[in-house]
Amino acid sequence: MLFDTHAHYDSEAFDTDRDAVLSALPEKGVGLVLCPGCDLPSSEACAALAERYSYVYAAAGIHPENLEGASLADLDAVRALAARPKVRAIGEIGLDYYWLKTPEERARSREFFDAQLSLAGELSLPAIVHDRDAHRDCLDIVRAHPGVRGVFHCCALSAEDAKRALDWGWYLSFTGNITFPKARRALEVIAMAPLDRLLVETDAPYMAPEPFRGRRNDSGYVYRVAETIAQVKGIPTEEAARATTENGKQLFGMV
């Protein structure tokens, strides 16, 4: 059974068939799913889904693209959500310099990222980190919180930067984009990283893998990520599936 460690089932892309998709996952070989929030409403929605399905878990946090109108006082609500038994991480949090262009926007996102990593440390929860075009600042802020562990979701780090994150005790998670023809750097990171630090995810409804690219993604396609990791590592797919599932359970406290 696979563990899709990052899928946005609160997304409006699932409004017409959310329950049907989630109910079908066990028969597709998906035994666990983690649904991360991106703001307070989506964090609440993910927590509610986790309470409805035994194999769904949640994370709570404020994404760097969702900071408009947010204040650091909102982290009290994140803290309250994190007290629910099936909320197992602070996330999705981090930096995004692709969308946030101005110095003011970027500085504010760094402030929120730092504060949410502090919250993860306070609560002894892992963090789910979004890092787009902000590797240096993201790693610097993570390094400033040596007591916090977590995962770089949809990992886009270079092999050198990924090794730094691994040395600090972090995990690396990969999605369907590793099946794309131009995924060379991600495959180099997978080849370098120990199997016991790798996770698989879909980032549903985004990032559907080949040969399903362009479709709405869901956890039923996460097997393609495990297959690709297995190919890079030269191991059976079943071994990659078993290892990444156990890694996710360890990180998110399900053992």
PDB file of N, CA, C and O in Angstrom, residues 168-214:
ATOM      1  N   TRP A 168      20.589  17.558   7.848  1.00  0.00           N
ATOM      2  CA  TRP A 168      19.845  18.156   8.964  1.00  0.00           C
ATOM      3  C   TRP A 168      18.690  17.278   9.433  1.00  0.00           C
ATOM      4  O   TRP A 168      17.938  17.659  10.331  1.00  0.00           O
ATOM      5  N   GLY A 169      18.506  16.113   8.815  1.00  0.00           N
ATOM      6  CA  GLY A 169      17.470  15.191   9.243  1.00  0.00           C
ATOM      7  C   GLY A 169      16.155  15.316   8.508  1.00  0.00           C
ATOM      8  O   GLY A 169      15.153  14.719   8.924  1.00  0.00           O
ATOM      9  N   TRP A 170      16.143  16.063   7.392  1.00  0.00           N
ATOM     10  CA  TRP A 170      14.908  16.274   6.642  1.00  0.00           C
ATOM     11  C   TRP A 170      14.683  15.174   5.604  1.00  0.00           C
ATOM     12  O   TRP A 170      15.598  14.442   5.236  1.00  0.00           O
ATOM     13  N   TYR A 171      13.434  15.095   5.146  1.00  0.00           N
ATOM     14  CA  TYR A 171      13.030  14.174   4.094  1.00  0.00           C
ATOM     15  C   TYR A 171      12.815  14.943   2.796  1.00  0.00           C
ATOM     16  O   TYR A 171      12.597  16.164   2.813  1.00  0.00           O
ATOM     17  N   LEU A 172      12.833  14.201   1.692  1.00  0.00           N
ATOM     18  CA  LEU A 172      12.597  14.760   0.366  1.00  0.00           C
ATOM     19  C   LEU A 172      11.425  14.016  -0.269  1.00  0.00           C
ATOM     20  O   LEU A 172      11.397  12.780  -0.262  1.00  0.00           O
ATOM     21  N   SER A 173      10.472  14.769  -0.797  1.00  0.00           N
ATOM     22  CA  SER A 173       9.296  14.154  -1.402  1.00  0.00           C
ATOM     23  C   SER A 173       9.211  14.519  -2.877  1.00  0.00           C
ATOM     24  O   SER A 173       9.526  15.647  -3.275  1.00  0.00           O
ATOM     25  N   PHE A 174       8.755  13.563  -3.671  1.00  0.00           N
ATOM     26  CA  PHE A 174       8.714  13.743  -5.119  1.00  0.00           C
ATOM     27  C   PHE A 174       7.323  13.426  -5.650  1.00  0.00           C
ATOM     28  O   PHE A 174       6.619  12.560  -5.133  1.00  0.00           O
ATOM     29  N   THR A 175       6.965  14.165  -6.705  1.00  0.00           N
ATOM     30  CA  THR A 175       5.643  14.034  -7.297  1.00  0.00           C
ATOM     31  C   THR A 175       5.761  13.601  -8.752  1.00  0.00           C
ATOM     32  O   THR A 175       6.832  13.206  -9.214  1.00  0.00           O
ATOM     33  N   GLY A 176       4.645  13.679  -9.485  1.00  0.00           N
ATOM     34  CA  GLY A 176       4.603  13.151 -10.842  1.00  0.00           C
ATOM     35  C   GLY A 176       5.551  13.807 -11.816  1.00  0.00           C
ATOM     36  O   GLY A 176       5.835  13.239 -12.878  1.00  0.00           O
ATOM     37  N   ASN A 177       6.076  14.978 -11.464  1.00  0.00           N
ATOM     38  CA  ASN A 177       6.979  15.635 -12.415  1.00  0.00           C
ATOM     39  C   ASN A 177       8.300  14.884 -12.590  1.00  0.00           C
ATOM     40  O   ASN A 177       9.037  15.152 -13.536  1.00  0.00           O
ATOM     41  N   ILE A 178       8.608  13.925 -11.715  1.00  0.00           N
ATOM     42  CA  ILE A 178       9.841  13.155 -11.919  1.00  0.00           C
ATOM     43  C   ILE A 178       9.695  12.182 -13.088  1.00  0.00           C
ATOM     44  O   ILE A 178      10.697  11.607 -13.535  1.00  0.00           O
ATOM     45  N   THR A 179       8.481  11.994 -13.586  1.00  0.00           N
ATOM     46  CA  THR A 179       8.273  11.144 -14.764  1.00  0.00           C
ATOM     47  C   THR A 179       8.369  11.939 -16.064  1.00  0.00           C
ATOM     48  O   THR A 179       8.305  11.336 -17.146  1.00  0.00           O
ATOM     49  N   PHE A 180       8.528  13.253 -15.972  1.00  0.00           N
ATOM     50  CA  PHE A 180       8.581  14.092 -17.173  1.00  0.00           C
ATOM     51  C   PHE A 180       9.951  13.965 -17.840  1.00  0.00           C
ATOM     52  O   PHE A 180      10.956  13.695 -17.174  1.00  0.00           O
ATOM     53  N   PRO A 181      10.018  14.203 -19.145  1.00  0.00           N
ATOM     54  CA  PRO A 181      11.288  14.035 -19.863  1.00  0.00           C
ATOM     55  C   PRO A 181      12.424  14.906 -19.345  1.00  0.00           C
ATOM     56  O   PRO A 181      13.588  14.514 -19.440  1.00  0.00           O
ATOM     57  N   LYS A 182      12.124  16.095 -18.789  1.00  0.00           N
ATOM     58  CA  LYS A 182      13.174  17.011 -18.364  1.00  0.00           C
ATOM     59  C   LYS A 182      13.447  16.948 -16.862  1.00  0.00           C
ATOM     60  O   LYS A 182      13.923  17.912 -16.265  1.00  0.00           O
ATOM     61  N   ALA A 183      13.212  15.803 -16.253  1.00  0.00           N
ATOM     62  CA  ALA A 183      13.323  15.684 -14.797  1.00  0.00           C
ATOM     63  C   ALA A 183      14.718  15.273 -14.334  1.00  0.00           C
ATOM     64  O   ALA A 183      14.868  14.696 -13.269  1.00  0.00           O
ATOM     65  N   ARG A 184      15.753  15.582 -15.090  1.00  0.00           N
ATOM     66  CA  ARG A 184      17.094  15.061 -14.817  1.00  0.00           C
ATOM     67  C   ARG A 184      17.584  15.412 -13.409  1.00  0.00           C
ATOM     68  O   ARG A 184      18.124  14.559 -12.708  1.00  0.00           O
ATOM     69  N   ARG A 185      17.427  16.673 -12.968  1.00  0.00           N
ATOM     70  CA  ARG A 185      17.976  17.055 -11.671  1.00  0.00           C
ATOM     71  C   ARG A 185      17.301  16.298 -10.534  1.00  0.00           C
ATOM     72  O   ARG A 185      17.979  15.838  -9.603  1.00  0.00           O
ATOM     73  N   ALA A 186      15.989  16.149 -10.595  1.00  0.00           N
ATOM     74  CA  ALA A 186      15.289  15.400  -9.550  1.00  0.00           C
ATOM     75  C   ALA A 186      15.764  13.957  -9.498  1.00  0.00           C
ATOM     76  O   ALA A 186      15.923  13.382  -8.412  1.00  0.00           O
ATOM     77  N   LEU A 187      15.998  13.359 -10.646  1.00  0.00           N
ATOM     78  CA  LEU A 187      16.461  11.973 -10.668  1.00  0.00           C
ATOM     79  C   LEU A 187      17.863  11.853 -10.081  1.00  0.00           C
ATOM     80  O   LEU A 187      18.182  10.851  -9.428  1.00  0.00           O
ATOM     81  N   GLU A 188      18.689  12.873 -10.277  1.00  0.00           N
ATOM     82  CA  GLU A 188      20.020  12.879  -9.658  1.00  0.00           C
ATOM     83  C   GLU A 188      19.906  12.930  -8.132  1.00  0.00           C
ATOM     84  O   GLU A 188      20.668  12.263  -7.421  1.00  0.00           O
ATOM     85  N   VAL A 189      18.968  13.714  -7.638  1.00  0.00           N
ATOM     86  CA  VAL A 189      18.768  13.796  -6.184  1.00  0.00           C
ATOM     87  C   VAL A 189      18.273  12.461  -5.639  1.00  0.00           C
ATOM     88  O   VAL A 189      18.756  11.975  -4.599  1.00  0.00           O
ATOM     89  N   ILE A 190      17.341  11.842  -6.343  1.00  0.00           N
ATOM     90  CA  ILE A 190      16.825  10.541  -5.903  1.00  0.00           C
ATOM     91  C   ILE A 190      17.942   9.506  -5.876  1.00  0.00           C
ATOM     92  O   ILE A 190      18.045   8.699  -4.940  1.00  0.00           O
ATOM     93  N   ALA A 191      18.797   9.522  -6.883  1.00  0.00           N
ATOM     94  CA  ALA A 191      19.903   8.567  -6.926  1.00  0.00           C
ATOM     95  C   ALA A 191      20.861   8.773  -5.757  1.00  0.00           C
ATOM     96  O   ALA A 191      21.404   7.812  -5.204  1.00  0.00           O
ATOM     97  N   MET A 192      21.067  10.031  -5.365  1.00  0.00           N
ATOM     98  CA  MET A 192      21.995  10.349  -4.276  1.00  0.00           C
ATOM     99  C   MET A 192      21.411  10.061  -2.905  1.00  0.00           C
ATOM    100  O   MET A 192      22.112   9.620  -1.990  1.00  0.00           O
ATOM    101  N   ALA A 193      20.137  10.302  -2.713  1.00  0.00           N
ATOM    102  CA  ALA A 193      19.515  10.254  -1.388  1.00  0.00           C
ATOM    103  C   ALA A 193      19.295   8.820  -0.919  1.00  0.00           C
ATOM    104  O   ALA A 193      18.979   7.936  -1.720  1.00  0.00           O
ATOM    105  N   PRO A 194      19.434   8.575   0.377  1.00  0.00           N
ATOM    106  CA  PRO A 194      19.117   7.239   0.898  1.00  0.00           C
ATOM    107  C   PRO A 194      17.623   6.960   0.792  1.00  0.00           C
ATOM    108  O   PRO A 194      16.793   7.862   0.945  1.00  0.00           O
ATOM    109  N   LEU A 195      17.292   5.718   0.531  1.00  0.00           N
ATOM    110  CA  LEU A 195      15.890   5.339   0.349  1.00  0.00           C
ATOM    111  C   LEU A 195      15.049   5.668   1.571  1.00  0.00           C
ATOM    112  O   LEU A 195      13.860   5.981   1.452  1.00  0.00           O
ATOM    113  N   ASP A 196      15.661   5.618   2.759  1.00  0.00           N
ATOM    114  CA  ASP A 196      14.877   5.838   3.972  1.00  0.00           C
ATOM    115  C   ASP A 196      14.566   7.309   4.237  1.00  0.00           C
ATOM    116  O   ASP A 196      14.019   7.650   5.285  1.00  0.00           O
ATOM    117  N   ARG A 197      14.893   8.192   3.286  1.00  0.00           N
ATOM    118  CA  ARG A 197      14.529   9.612   3.421  1.00  0.00           C
ATOM    119  C   ARG A 197      13.625  10.089   2.287  1.00  0.00           C
ATOM    120  O   ARG A 197      13.421  11.291   2.133  1.00  0.00           O
ATOM    121  N   LEU A 198      13.110   9.186   1.482  1.00  0.00           N
ATOM    122  CA  LEU A 198      12.303   9.570   0.336  1.00  0.00           C
ATOM    123  C   LEU A 198      10.820   9.324   0.602  1.00  0.00           C
ATOM    124  O   LEU A 198      10.432   8.316   1.202  1.00  0.00           O
ATOM    125  N   LEU A 199      10.002  10.250   0.140  1.00  0.00           N
ATOM    126  CA  LEU A 199       8.548  10.125   0.198  1.00  0.00           C
ATOM    127  C   LEU A 199       7.984  10.281  -1.206  1.00  0.00           C
ATOM    128  O   LEU A 199       8.611  10.874  -2.091  1.00  0.00           O
ATOM    129  N   VAL A 200       6.759   9.777  -1.397  1.00  0.00           N
ATOM    130  CA  VAL A 200       6.052   9.962  -2.666  1.00  0.00           C
ATOM    131  C   VAL A 200       4.786  10.773  -2.417  1.00  0.00           C
ATOM    132  O   VAL A 200       4.210  10.735  -1.325  1.00  0.00           O
ATOM    133  N   GLU A 201       4.386  11.505  -3.449  1.00  0.00           N
ATOM    134  CA  GLU A 201       3.193  12.350  -3.345  1.00  0.00           C
ATOM    135  C   GLU A 201       2.636  12.581  -4.739  1.00  0.00           C
ATOM    136  O   GLU A 201       3.291  12.316  -5.753  1.00  0.00           O
ATOM    137  N   THR A 202       1.412  13.110  -4.775  1.00  0.00           N
ATOM    138  CA  THR A 202       0.835  13.528  -6.050  1.00  0.00           C
ATOM    139  C   THR A 202       0.770  15.037  -6.195  1.00  0.00           C
ATOM    140  O   THR A 202       0.817  15.554  -7.304  1.00  0.00           O
ATOM    141  N   ASP A 203       0.606  15.769  -5.092  1.00  0.00           N
ATOM    142  CA  ASP A 203       0.257  17.191  -5.136  1.00  0.00           C
ATOM    143  C   ASP A 203      -1.062  17.377  -5.875  1.00  0.00           C
ATOM    144  O   ASP A 203      -1.280  18.407  -6.527  1.00  0.00           O
ATOM    145  N   ALA A 204      -1.927  16.362  -5.797  1.00  0.00           N
ATOM    146  CA  ALA A 204      -3.230  16.424  -6.464  1.00  0.00           C
ATOM    147  C   ALA A 204      -3.972  17.697  -6.054  1.00  0.00           C
ATOM    148  O   ALA A 204      -3.864  18.128  -4.900  1.00  0.00           O
ATOM    149  N   PRO A 205      -4.667  18.315  -7.001  1.00  0.00           N
ATOM    150  CA  PRO A 205      -5.007  17.867  -8.358  1.00  0.00           C
ATOM    151  C   PRO A 205      -3.974  18.227  -9.416  1.00  0.00           C
ATOM    152  O   PRO A 205      -4.249  18.096 -10.615  1.00  0.00           O
ATOM    153  N   TYR A 206      -2.788  18.651  -8.994  1.00  0.00           N
ATOM    154  CA  TYR A 206      -1.758  19.093  -9.933  1.00  0.00           C
ATOM    155  C   TYR A 206      -0.766  17.963 -10.220  1.00  0.00           C
ATOM    156  O   TYR A 206      -0.798  16.924  -9.593  1.00  0.00           O
ATOM    157  N   MET A 207       0.148  18.199 -11.173  1.00  0.00           N
ATOM    158  CA  MET A 207       1.337  17.374 -11.395  1.00  0.00           C
ATOM    159  C   MET A 207       1.036  15.912 -11.751  1.00  0.00           C
ATOM    160  O   MET A 207       1.765  15.005 -11.323  1.00  0.00           O
ATOM    161  N   ALA A 208       0.013  15.651 -12.526  1.00  0.00           N
ATOM    162  CA  ALA A 208      -0.243  14.265 -12.924  1.00  0.00           C
ATOM    163  C   ALA A 208       0.961  13.714 -13.680  1.00  0.00           C
ATOM    164  O   ALA A 208       1.546  14.395 -14.524  1.00  0.00           O
ATOM    165  N   PRO A 209       1.363  12.478 -13.386  1.00  0.00           N
ATOM    166  CA  PRO A 209       2.554  11.904 -14.017  1.00  0.00           C
ATOM    167  C   PRO A 209       2.278  11.450 -15.451  1.00  0.00           C
ATOM    168  O   PRO A 209       1.122  11.293 -15.863  1.00  0.00           O
ATOM    169  N   GLU A 210       3.360  11.212 -16.183  1.00  0.00           N
ATOM    170  CA  GLU A 210       3.229  10.530 -17.470  1.00  0.00           C
ATOM    171  C   GLU A 210       2.742   9.105 -17.213  1.00  0.00           C
ATOM    172  O   GLU A 210       3.118   8.494 -16.220  1.00  0.00           O
ATOM    173  N   PRO A 211       1.873   8.548 -18.040  1.00  0.00           N
ATOM    174  CA  PRO A 211       1.310   9.097 -19.276  1.00  0.00           C
ATOM    175  C   PRO A 211      -0.015   9.836 -19.075  1.00  0.00           C
ATOM    176  O   PRO A 211      -0.795   9.949 -20.018  1.00  0.00           O
ATOM    177  N   PHE A 212      -0.259  10.325 -17.869  1.00  0.00           N
ATOM    178  CA  PHE A 212      -1.537  10.977 -17.561  1.00  0.00           C
ATOM    179  C   PHE A 212      -1.395  12.496 -17.492  1.00  0.00           C
ATOM    180  O   PHE A 212      -2.318  13.190 -17.064  1.00  0.00           O
ATOM    181  N   ARG A 213      -0.258  13.006 -17.878  1.00  0.00           N
ATOM    182  CA  ARG A 213       0.022  14.434 -17.790  1.00  0.00           C
ATOM    183  C   ARG A 213      -1.079  15.239 -18.487  1.00  0.00           C
ATOM    184  O   ARG A 213      -1.519  14.904 -19.580  1.00  0.00           O
ATOM    185  N   GLY A 214      -1.520  16.309 -17.793  1.00  0.00           N
ATOM    186  CA  GLY A 214      -2.590  17.144 -18.322  1.00  0.00           C
ATOM    187  C   GLY A 214      -3.951  16.816 -17.736  1.00  0.00           C
ATOM    188  O   GLY A 214      -4.879  17.620 -17.836  1.00  0.00           O
TER     189      GLY A 214
END
